[in-house]
Steps between C-alpha positions, in 0.01 A plus 500: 500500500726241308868448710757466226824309633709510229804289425798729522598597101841300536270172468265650241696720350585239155199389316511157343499545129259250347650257270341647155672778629828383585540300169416800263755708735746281436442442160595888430843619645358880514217433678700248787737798536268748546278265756820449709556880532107592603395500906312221632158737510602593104470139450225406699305772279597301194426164661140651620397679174577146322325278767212791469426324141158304480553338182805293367479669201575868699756317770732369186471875326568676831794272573603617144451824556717522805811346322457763276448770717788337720751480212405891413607626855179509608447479930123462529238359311282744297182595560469356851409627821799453764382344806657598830697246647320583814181456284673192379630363825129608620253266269740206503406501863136527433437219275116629466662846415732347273224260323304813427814697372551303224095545424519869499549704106772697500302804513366362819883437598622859393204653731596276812879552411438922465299504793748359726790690336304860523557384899820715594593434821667155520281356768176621352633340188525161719177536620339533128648201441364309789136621415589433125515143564235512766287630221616297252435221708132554555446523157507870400689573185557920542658682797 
């Protein structure tokens, strides 16, 4: 069994918005505004779908695509799986967890994400995310 000891949110509640990032925010007035007004796990989804990007190419066009989406009212980024922030809080305390994470498809993401979300109690939920990482950990790639 992996122990989690999370930092409270208060410390990780804000992400840090990578510079490519912050410079095309502020470049477009909409999309600042709408930033501001989003909660820190809103914005940690956009940070994380844009650090998700493998290629430059698809990093620059994502960051694109999120001013846009920003400056159209949009809160989340399309087409993107939501991760928990107990999920969240989970693999950044599991840095083998985390390493294999950012490996997975996002099929394989969607299956680990539904499997722990199909969980209804709230501690049986925590405890599909401790074997999620334990899992990911050791290698496997489906719940």
């Amino acid at each position: 069994m992996i122990r989690m000891n999370p930092k409270p949110a208060r410390e990780e509640s804000e992400p840090t918005v990578p510079t490519d990032l912050g410079k095309a925010l502020a470049a477009t007035s909409m999309a600042k505004a709408q930033w501001r007004d989003l909660t820190p796990i809103a914005r940690r989804d956009f940070v994380s779908w844009i650090d998700s990007a493998k290629q430059p190419e698809t990093r620059r066009r994502r960051i694109e695509r999120a001013c846009s989406m920003l400056a159209a009212g949009k809160r989340r980024p399309c087409c993107y799986s939501i991760v928990s922030f107990d999920l969240h809080k989970a693999l950044a305390a599991t840095p083998m967890a985390k390493a294999q994470w950012s490996d997975l498809t996002p099929t394989e993401r969607r299956d680990f994400i539904s499997w722990m979300d199909s969980a209804k109690q709230p501690e049986a939920h925590r405890r599909r995310i401790e074997k999620t990482c334990a899992m990911l950990a050791a290698g496997k790639r489906r719940p």
